[in-house]
């Protein structure tokens, strides 16, 4: 169970029979439950003592400590890439990447539902820009075929799309990239650590060889400890170029030592033992199948721990989420403009830290509220 802080500030308290059980958090990106892992916490505390609270500098002045370069090496090793570069966040990794290496002679192809940070990053670059229809390979192929004479072609996609919990068809994207001699960049924020057999992300989910995707951007702020930080991993030449040119890397402070040490411990854990992805997979299957049996519509990929409970009406979704909190379950409703009109939902996120009894309690609460509000019979 994950205790939710700050509820009192919002004047919201669980009611009903669950007062003694605390509030269950089902809306966090703490996919592997590692933000409260004792070894991760201890690593952060030790780094505070050993390296201080912060470095008061950007990386290239005096902001690079051994732990920063060690973490970059671990990230590259985890993904089986040549090198990696850390940023203060993945938002920054996406903001820094495209401007640094694309020119007006290049073309960039971006899924229309890519994350806001990708959209902003692409705005900053001078390449010709194409937005292809969401996960639509026909449209992507058409757009690629218009750019045969460009210097470089880069396809950019979220690995998993966070509003819907669906996964980009990376196998097909890589095939198209091959056909059209294009590069592929994936933002794996909602995949790294847990998607694929050993948590290597969307590439592994599709059984693609490491390196099938040219560039991976991801975050340390979700499954990988949940603090903050982001990175790009890929070819060494690209990483060298980013160290020279990526503006959020050059002009923003280094990650603080405790944050670096926590993430570094997470990579040690993930690379040191198997089985980290099993519990979240079991939890996802349990929630999705039991909720479907109860009569709810859960969208997204069957394997993804983002489980959007589709409700349609925005007001209904908001009331539903409030009533869930009254029953001790913390979930959030999403409605227009965050998702399309009449596609309001409650986005439930599974974590490996949820016990089966937590999941069953949540399904029971969904069932009670669903019946009360006429969503299910
Ligand atoms: C797909 C995607 N990319 C990038 C980000 C930004 O990550 P960070 O919190 O590390 O800036 C997020 C965070 O919500 C995300 O979901």
CSV table of C-alpha atoms and ligand atoms in Angstrom, one decimal:
chain,number,residue,atom,x,y,z
A,1,UNK,CA,0.0,0.0,0.0
A,2,UNK,CA,1.2,3.5,-0.8
A,3,UNK,CA,0.3,6.2,1.7
A,4,UNK,CA,-0.8,9.4,0.1
A,5,UNK,CA,0.5,12.6,1.6
A,6,UNK,CA,-1.2,15.9,1.4
A,7,UNK,CA,-4.8,14.6,1.3
A,8,UNK,CA,-5.6,16.5,4.5
A,9,UNK,CA,-4.6,19.8,2.7
A,10,UNK,CA,-7.2,19.2,0.1
A,11,UNK,CA,-9.8,18.5,2.8
A,12,UNK,CA,-10.4,15.1,1.5
A,13,UNK,CA,-10.5,12.1,3.7
A,14,UNK,CA,-11.5,8.5,3.0
A,15,UNK,CA,-14.9,7.5,4.4
A,16,UNK,CA,-16.8,4.3,4.6
A,17,UNK,CA,-15.1,1.1,5.9
A,18,UNK,CA,-11.6,1.9,5.0
A,19,UNK,CA,-10.6,4.5,7.6
A,20,UNK,CA,-8.1,2.3,9.2
A,21,UNK,CA,-6.6,1.1,5.9
A,22,UNK,CA,-5.3,4.4,4.6
A,23,UNK,CA,-5.7,5.7,1.1
A,24,UNK,CA,-4.5,3.5,-1.8
A,25,UNK,CA,-2.7,5.4,-4.5
A,26,UNK,CA,-3.7,4.1,-8.0
A,27,UNK,CA,-2.6,7.2,-10.0
A,28,UNK,CA,1.2,7.3,-9.6
A,29,UNK,CA,3.9,6.4,-12.1
A,30,UNK,CA,5.8,4.5,-9.4
A,31,UNK,CA,5.4,1.4,-11.6
A,32,UNK,CA,7.9,-0.8,-9.9
A,33,UNK,CA,7.4,0.6,-6.4
A,34,UNK,CA,11.1,1.5,-6.2
A,35,UNK,CA,10.7,5.0,-4.9
A,36,UNK,CA,10.2,3.5,-1.4
A,37,UNK,CA,12.7,0.7,-1.8
A,38,UNK,CA,15.0,0.7,1.3
A,39,UNK,CA,18.2,0.3,-0.7
A,40,UNK,CA,17.2,3.2,-3.0
A,41,UNK,CA,16.4,5.4,0.0
A,42,UNK,CA,19.7,4.5,1.7
A,43,UNK,CA,21.7,5.2,-1.4
A,44,UNK,CA,20.1,8.7,-1.5
A,45,UNK,CA,20.9,9.4,2.1
A,46,UNK,CA,24.5,8.2,1.8
A,47,UNK,CA,25.0,10.4,-1.3
A,48,UNK,CA,23.8,13.4,0.7
A,49,UNK,CA,26.6,12.8,3.2
A,50,UNK,CA,29.3,11.9,0.6
A,51,UNK,CA,28.6,14.4,-2.1
A,52,UNK,CA,26.4,17.1,-0.6
A,53,UNK,CA,22.9,18.4,-1.4
A,54,UNK,CA,23.8,19.9,-4.8
A,55,UNK,CA,26.6,20.9,-7.0
A,56,UNK,CA,25.7,24.6,-7.7
A,57,UNK,CA,26.8,24.3,-11.3
A,58,UNK,CA,25.9,23.0,-14.7
A,59,UNK,CA,27.6,19.8,-15.8
A,60,UNK,CA,30.4,21.3,-17.9
A,61,UNK,CA,31.6,23.8,-15.3
A,62,UNK,CA,32.0,21.9,-12.0
A,63,UNK,CA,28.7,20.0,-12.0
A,64,UNK,CA,30.1,16.6,-13.0
A,65,UNK,CA,30.8,14.2,-10.1
A,66,UNK,CA,31.9,10.6,-10.5
A,67,UNK,CA,28.4,9.5,-9.7
A,68,UNK,CA,27.0,11.4,-12.7
A,69,UNK,CA,29.3,9.7,-15.2
A,70,UNK,CA,28.8,6.3,-13.4
A,71,UNK,CA,25.0,6.7,-13.8
A,72,UNK,CA,25.4,7.6,-17.5
A,73,UNK,CA,27.5,4.4,-18.0
A,74,UNK,CA,24.9,2.3,-16.2
A,75,UNK,CA,22.1,3.7,-18.3
A,76,UNK,CA,24.0,2.9,-21.5
A,77,UNK,CA,24.7,-0.6,-20.2
A,78,UNK,CA,21.1,-1.2,-19.2
A,79,UNK,CA,19.9,-0.3,-22.7
A,80,UNK,CA,22.9,-1.9,-24.5
A,81,UNK,CA,23.8,1.4,-26.1
A,82,UNK,CA,27.1,3.1,-26.6
A,83,UNK,CA,26.6,6.1,-24.4
A,84,UNK,CA,24.1,8.1,-22.4
A,85,UNK,CA,23.6,11.7,-21.3
A,86,UNK,CA,21.7,12.9,-18.2
A,87,UNK,CA,19.4,15.9,-18.2
A,88,UNK,CA,17.5,17.5,-15.3
A,89,UNK,CA,14.3,15.9,-16.7
A,90,UNK,CA,13.1,13.9,-19.7
A,91,UNK,CA,11.2,17.1,-20.7
A,92,UNK,CA,14.7,18.6,-21.1
A,93,UNK,CA,16.0,15.6,-22.9
A,94,UNK,CA,13.2,16.0,-25.5
A,95,UNK,CA,13.7,19.8,-25.6
A,96,UNK,CA,17.4,19.4,-26.2
A,97,UNK,CA,17.6,16.5,-28.7
A,98,UNK,CA,16.1,17.6,-32.0
A,99,UNK,CA,17.5,21.2,-32.2
A,100,UNK,CA,20.9,19.8,-31.5
A,101,UNK,CA,21.2,17.5,-34.5
A,102,UNK,CA,18.5,18.2,-37.1
A,103,UNK,CA,19.0,20.8,-39.8
A,104,UNK,CA,16.7,22.4,-42.4
A,105,UNK,CA,17.8,19.7,-44.8
A,106,UNK,CA,16.2,17.0,-42.5
A,107,UNK,CA,12.7,15.7,-42.0
A,108,UNK,CA,11.0,14.7,-38.7
A,109,UNK,CA,7.9,12.6,-38.4
A,110,UNK,CA,6.0,12.7,-35.1
A,111,UNK,CA,2.9,10.8,-34.0
A,112,UNK,CA,0.1,13.3,-33.5
A,113,UNK,CA,-0.4,12.2,-29.9
A,114,UNK,CA,3.3,12.4,-28.8
A,115,UNK,CA,4.0,14.0,-25.4
A,116,UNK,CA,4.0,17.8,-25.1
A,117,UNK,CA,7.8,17.8,-24.5
A,118,UNK,CA,8.4,16.1,-27.8
A,119,UNK,CA,6.1,18.6,-29.5
A,120,UNK,CA,8.0,21.5,-27.9
A,121,UNK,CA,11.3,20.0,-28.7
A,122,UNK,CA,10.4,19.6,-32.4
A,123,UNK,CA,9.2,23.2,-32.5
A,124,UNK,CA,12.7,24.3,-31.6
A,125,UNK,CA,14.4,22.5,-34.5
A,126,UNK,CA,14.6,23.6,-38.1
A,127,UNK,CA,13.8,20.3,-39.8
A,128,UNK,CA,10.7,19.9,-42.0
A,129,UNK,CA,8.0,18.7,-39.7
A,130,UNK,CA,5.4,16.0,-40.4
A,131,UNK,CA,2.7,14.9,-37.9
A,132,UNK,CA,1.4,11.4,-38.8
A,133,UNK,CA,-1.9,10.0,-37.6
A,134,UNK,CA,-1.8,8.3,-34.3
A,135,UNK,CA,-0.1,4.8,-34.7
A,136,UNK,CA,-1.1,4.9,-38.4
A,137,UNK,CA,1.6,3.3,-40.5
A,138,UNK,CA,0.0,4.0,-43.8
A,139,UNK,CA,0.0,7.7,-43.0
A,140,UNK,CA,3.6,7.5,-41.8
A,141,UNK,CA,4.7,5.7,-45.0
A,142,UNK,CA,3.0,8.3,-47.2
A,143,UNK,CA,4.8,11.1,-45.3
A,144,UNK,CA,8.1,9.3,-45.4
A,145,UNK,CA,7.8,8.8,-49.2
A,146,UNK,CA,7.5,12.6,-49.6
A,147,UNK,CA,11.0,13.1,-48.1
A,148,UNK,CA,13.3,10.8,-50.1
A,149,UNK,CA,15.7,13.6,-50.9
A,150,UNK,CA,16.2,14.9,-47.4
A,151,UNK,CA,19.6,14.5,-45.7
A,152,UNK,CA,18.2,12.7,-42.6
A,153,UNK,CA,14.8,11.3,-41.7
A,154,UNK,CA,13.8,10.8,-38.0
A,155,UNK,CA,10.6,9.1,-36.8
A,156,UNK,CA,9.7,10.1,-33.3
A,157,UNK,CA,7.2,8.3,-31.1
A,158,UNK,CA,6.2,7.7,-27.5
A,159,UNK,CA,6.8,4.1,-26.7
A,160,UNK,CA,3.6,3.9,-24.7
A,161,UNK,CA,1.0,6.7,-24.8
A,162,UNK,CA,0.1,7.7,-21.3
A,163,UNK,CA,-3.5,8.8,-21.8
A,164,UNK,CA,-4.6,5.5,-23.4
A,165,UNK,CA,-2.1,3.0,-22.1
A,166,UNK,CA,-1.5,1.8,-25.7
A,167,UNK,CA,1.9,1.0,-27.2
A,168,UNK,CA,3.4,2.3,-30.4
A,169,UNK,CA,3.7,-0.3,-33.1
A,170,UNK,CA,7.5,-0.2,-32.9
A,171,UNK,CA,8.1,-3.3,-34.9
A,172,UNK,CA,6.2,-1.8,-37.9
A,173,UNK,CA,7.9,1.6,-37.3
A,174,UNK,CA,11.3,0.0,-37.4
A,175,UNK,CA,10.4,-1.8,-40.6
A,176,UNK,CA,9.3,1.4,-42.2
A,177,UNK,CA,12.4,3.1,-41.0
A,178,UNK,CA,14.4,0.4,-42.7
A,179,UNK,CA,12.5,0.8,-46.0
A,180,UNK,CA,12.9,4.6,-46.0
A,181,UNK,CA,16.4,4.7,-44.5
A,182,UNK,CA,15.1,6.7,-41.5
A,183,UNK,CA,16.2,6.8,-37.9
A,184,UNK,CA,13.9,6.0,-35.0
A,185,UNK,CA,13.7,7.8,-31.7
A,186,UNK,CA,11.4,6.5,-28.9
A,187,UNK,CA,10.4,8.3,-25.7
A,188,UNK,CA,10.1,5.4,-23.3
A,189,UNK,CA,9.0,7.2,-20.1
A,190,UNK,CA,6.0,4.9,-19.7
A,191,UNK,CA,8.0,1.7,-20.6
A,192,UNK,CA,11.5,1.8,-19.2
A,193,UNK,CA,11.9,-0.5,-16.2
A,194,UNK,CA,8.8,-2.6,-16.7
A,195,UNK,CA,7.7,-3.1,-20.3
A,196,UNK,CA,9.3,-6.1,-22.0
A,197,UNK,CA,10.5,-9.3,-20.3
A,198,UNK,CA,13.3,-7.6,-18.4
A,199,UNK,CA,12.0,-4.1,-18.4
A,200,UNK,CA,14.2,-2.8,-21.2
A,201,UNK,CA,11.1,-1.0,-22.7
A,202,UNK,CA,9.1,-1.0,-25.9
A,203,UNK,CA,11.9,-2.4,-28.0
A,204,UNK,CA,12.1,-5.5,-25.9
A,205,UNK,CA,8.3,-5.6,-25.7
A,206,UNK,CA,8.3,-6.3,-29.5
A,207,UNK,CA,11.3,-8.7,-29.2
A,208,UNK,CA,13.4,-6.3,-31.3
A,209,UNK,CA,17.2,-6.4,-31.0
A,210,UNK,CA,18.8,-3.7,-28.7
A,211,UNK,CA,19.7,-1.0,-31.2
A,212,UNK,CA,16.8,-1.5,-33.5
A,213,UNK,CA,15.7,1.9,-32.2
A,214,UNK,CA,18.5,4.5,-32.7
A,215,UNK,CA,17.7,6.9,-29.9
A,216,UNK,CA,15.9,6.3,-26.6
A,217,UNK,CA,14.9,9.1,-24.3
A,218,UNK,CA,13.5,8.3,-20.9
A,219,UNK,CA,12.9,9.5,-17.4
A,220,UNK,CA,14.2,8.7,-13.9
A,221,UNK,CA,11.0,10.2,-12.5
A,222,UNK,CA,8.6,7.3,-13.0
A,223,UNK,CA,9.6,3.6,-12.7
A,224,UNK,CA,13.3,4.3,-12.1
A,225,UNK,CA,13.0,5.7,-8.5
A,226,UNK,CA,10.5,8.4,-9.2
A,227,UNK,CA,12.6,11.4,-8.2
A,228,UNK,CA,13.6,13.4,-11.3
A,229,UNK,CA,16.0,13.4,-14.2
A,230,UNK,CA,16.0,12.2,-17.8
A,231,UNK,CA,18.4,10.9,-20.4
A,232,UNK,CA,19.2,10.2,-24.0
A,233,UNK,CA,20.9,7.0,-24.8
A,234,UNK,CA,22.2,6.0,-28.3
A,235,UNK,CA,25.3,6.3,-30.5
A,236,UNK,CA,28.4,7.8,-28.9
A,237,UNK,CA,28.7,10.4,-31.6
A,238,UNK,CA,25.2,11.7,-30.9
A,239,UNK,CA,25.9,11.8,-27.1
A,240,UNK,CA,29.1,13.8,-27.7
A,241,UNK,CA,27.2,16.2,-29.9
A,242,UNK,CA,24.5,16.6,-27.3
A,243,UNK,CA,27.1,17.5,-24.7
A,244,UNK,CA,28.3,20.3,-27.0
A,245,UNK,CA,24.9,21.5,-28.2
A,246,UNK,CA,21.9,20.5,-26.1
A,247,UNK,CA,20.8,23.6,-24.4
A,248,UNK,CA,19.0,22.1,-21.3
A,249,UNK,CA,22.2,20.1,-20.7
A,250,UNK,CA,24.5,23.1,-21.1
A,251,UNK,CA,22.5,25.7,-19.3
A,252,UNK,CA,20.7,24.0,-16.5
A,253,UNK,CA,22.0,22.6,-13.2
A,254,UNK,CA,23.3,19.1,-12.7
A,255,UNK,CA,21.1,16.5,-11.1
A,256,UNK,CA,21.6,16.6,-7.3
A,257,UNK,CA,23.7,13.8,-5.8
A,258,UNK,CA,20.9,12.1,-3.8
A,259,UNK,CA,18.8,11.9,-7.0
A,260,UNK,CA,21.7,10.5,-9.0
A,261,UNK,CA,22.5,7.9,-6.3
A,262,UNK,CA,18.8,6.8,-6.0
A,263,UNK,CA,18.6,6.2,-9.7
A,264,UNK,CA,21.9,4.5,-9.8
A,265,UNK,CA,20.8,2.1,-7.1
A,266,UNK,CA,17.6,1.4,-9.2
A,267,UNK,CA,19.8,0.4,-12.2
A,268,UNK,CA,21.9,-1.8,-9.9
A,269,UNK,CA,18.8,-3.6,-8.7
A,270,UNK,CA,17.3,-4.0,-12.2
A,271,UNK,CA,20.6,-5.3,-13.7
A,272,UNK,CA,21.4,-7.4,-10.6
A,273,UNK,CA,18.4,-9.6,-10.5
A,274,UNK,CA,15.6,-11.0,-12.7
A,275,UNK,CA,11.9,-10.8,-11.8
A,276,UNK,CA,11.3,-7.1,-11.3
A,277,UNK,CA,8.7,-7.0,-14.0
A,278,UNK,CA,6.6,-10.0,-12.9
A,279,UNK,CA,4.6,-8.4,-10.1
A,280,UNK,CA,3.5,-5.5,-12.2
A,281,UNK,CA,2.5,-7.8,-15.0
A,282,UNK,CA,0.4,-10.0,-12.7
A,283,UNK,CA,-1.2,-6.9,-11.1
A,284,UNK,CA,-2.0,-5.5,-14.5
A,285,UNK,CA,-3.6,-8.7,-15.7
A,286,UNK,CA,-5.6,-9.1,-12.5
A,287,UNK,CA,-7.0,-5.6,-12.6
A,288,UNK,CA,-7.8,-5.6,-16.3
A,289,UNK,CA,-9.5,-9.0,-16.4
A,290,UNK,CA,-11.5,-8.5,-13.2
A,291,UNK,CA,-12.7,-5.0,-14.2
A,292,UNK,CA,-13.7,-6.3,-17.6
A,293,UNK,CA,-15.6,-9.2,-15.9
A,294,UNK,CA,-17.3,-6.6,-13.7
A,295,UNK,CA,-18.6,-4.9,-16.9
A,296,UNK,CA,-16.2,-2.0,-17.3
A,297,UNK,CA,-14.4,-1.0,-20.5
A,298,UNK,CA,-10.7,-0.8,-20.0
A,299,UNK,CA,-8.8,0.7,-23.0
A,300,UNK,CA,-5.1,0.3,-24.0
A,301,UNK,CA,-2.7,-2.5,-24.4
A,302,UNK,CA,-3.5,-5.6,-22.4
A,303,UNK,CA,0.1,-5.6,-21.0
A,304,UNK,CA,0.3,-2.0,-20.0
A,305,UNK,CA,-0.2,-0.9,-16.4
A,306,UNK,CA,-2.0,2.3,-17.5
A,307,UNK,CA,-5.6,1.1,-17.4
A,308,UNK,CA,-8.0,3.8,-18.5
A,309,UNK,CA,-11.5,3.0,-17.2
A,310,UNK,CA,-13.6,4.5,-20.0
A,311,UNK,CA,-16.7,6.5,-18.8
A,312,UNK,CA,-17.4,9.0,-21.6
A,313,UNK,CA,-19.0,11.9,-19.8
A,314,UNK,CA,-16.6,14.4,-18.1
A,315,UNK,CA,-18.9,15.1,-15.1
A,316,UNK,CA,-19.6,11.4,-14.5
A,317,UNK,CA,-15.8,10.8,-14.5
A,318,UNK,CA,-15.2,13.6,-12.0
A,319,UNK,CA,-18.0,12.4,-9.6
A,320,UNK,CA,-16.8,8.8,-10.0
A,321,UNK,CA,-13.2,9.7,-8.9
A,322,UNK,CA,-14.5,11.7,-5.9
A,323,UNK,CA,-16.6,8.7,-4.8
A,324,UNK,CA,-13.6,6.5,-5.2
A,325,UNK,CA,-11.6,8.7,-2.9
A,326,UNK,CA,-14.5,8.6,-0.4
A,327,UNK,CA,-13.9,4.8,-0.4
A,328,UNK,CA,-10.2,5.3,0.1
A,329,UNK,CA,-9.0,4.9,-3.5
A,330,UNK,CA,-7.0,7.7,-5.0
A,331,UNK,CA,-7.6,7.9,-8.8
A,332,UNK,CA,-7.9,10.8,-11.1
A,333,UNK,CA,-10.4,11.6,-13.9
A,334,UNK,CA,-9.3,12.9,-17.3
A,335,UNK,CA,-11.5,14.8,-19.6
A,336,UNK,CA,-11.4,17.2,-22.5
A,337,UNK,CA,-9.1,18.9,-23.5
A,338,UNK,CA,-6.6,16.4,-22.1
A,339,UNK,CA,-8.4,13.5,-23.9
A,340,UNK,CA,-11.0,13.8,-26.8
A,341,UNK,CA,-14.5,15.0,-26.0
A,342,UNK,CA,-16.9,12.3,-24.7
A,343,UNK,CA,-13.9,10.1,-24.0
A,344,UNK,CA,-13.6,11.0,-20.3
A,345,UNK,CA,-12.0,8.3,-18.2
A,346,UNK,CA,-10.4,7.4,-14.9
A,347,UNK,CA,-6.8,6.5,-15.5
A,348,UNK,CA,-5.8,3.7,-13.1
A,349,UNK,CA,-2.1,2.9,-12.9
A,350,UNK,CA,-0.9,-0.3,-11.5
A,351,UNK,CA,2.3,-0.6,-9.4
A,352,UNK,CA,4.3,-3.6,-8.4
A,353,UNK,CA,3.9,-2.3,-4.8
A,354,UNK,CA,0.1,-3.0,-4.9
A,355,UNK,CA,-0.9,-6.2,-3.2
A,356,UNK,CA,-3.6,-8.4,-4.6
A,357,UNK,CA,-5.9,-7.3,-1.7
A,358,UNK,CA,-5.3,-3.7,-2.6
A,359,UNK,CA,-6.3,-4.4,-6.2
A,360,UNK,CA,-9.4,-6.3,-5.2
A,361,UNK,CA,-10.4,-3.5,-2.8
A,362,UNK,CA,-10.1,-1.1,-5.7
A,363,UNK,CA,-12.1,-3.3,-8.0
A,364,UNK,CA,-14.8,-3.6,-5.3
A,365,UNK,CA,-14.9,0.2,-4.9
A,366,UNK,CA,-15.2,0.6,-8.7
A,367,UNK,CA,-18.0,-1.9,-8.7
A,368,UNK,CA,-19.9,-0.2,-5.9
A,369,UNK,CA,-19.6,3.3,-7.5
A,370,UNK,CA,-20.2,1.9,-11.0
A,371,UNK,CA,-23.5,0.4,-9.9
A,372,UNK,CA,-24.5,3.5,-7.9
A,373,UNK,CA,-23.8,5.8,-10.9
A,374,UNK,CA,-25.4,3.4,-13.4
A,375,UNK,CA,-22.2,2.7,-15.3
A,376,UNK,CA,-22.5,-1.1,-14.8
A,377,UNK,CA,-25.5,-3.2,-13.8
B,1,LIG,C1,6.0,10.5,-22.6
B,1,LIG,C2,6.6,11.5,-21.6
B,1,LIG,N1,7.7,12.1,-22.0
B,1,LIG,C3,8.3,13.0,-21.2
B,1,LIG,C4,7.9,13.3,-19.9
B,1,LIG,C5,8.6,14.2,-19.1
B,1,LIG,O1,9.3,13.5,-18.1
B,1,LIG,P1,10.0,14.3,-16.9
B,1,LIG,O2,9.0,14.3,-15.8
B,1,LIG,O3,11.2,13.5,-16.6
B,1,LIG,O4,10.3,15.6,-17.4
B,1,LIG,C6,6.7,12.6,-19.5
B,1,LIG,C7,6.2,12.9,-18.2
B,1,LIG,O5,5.1,13.0,-17.9
B,1,LIG,C8,6.1,11.7,-20.3
B,1,LIG,O6,5.0,11.0,-20.0
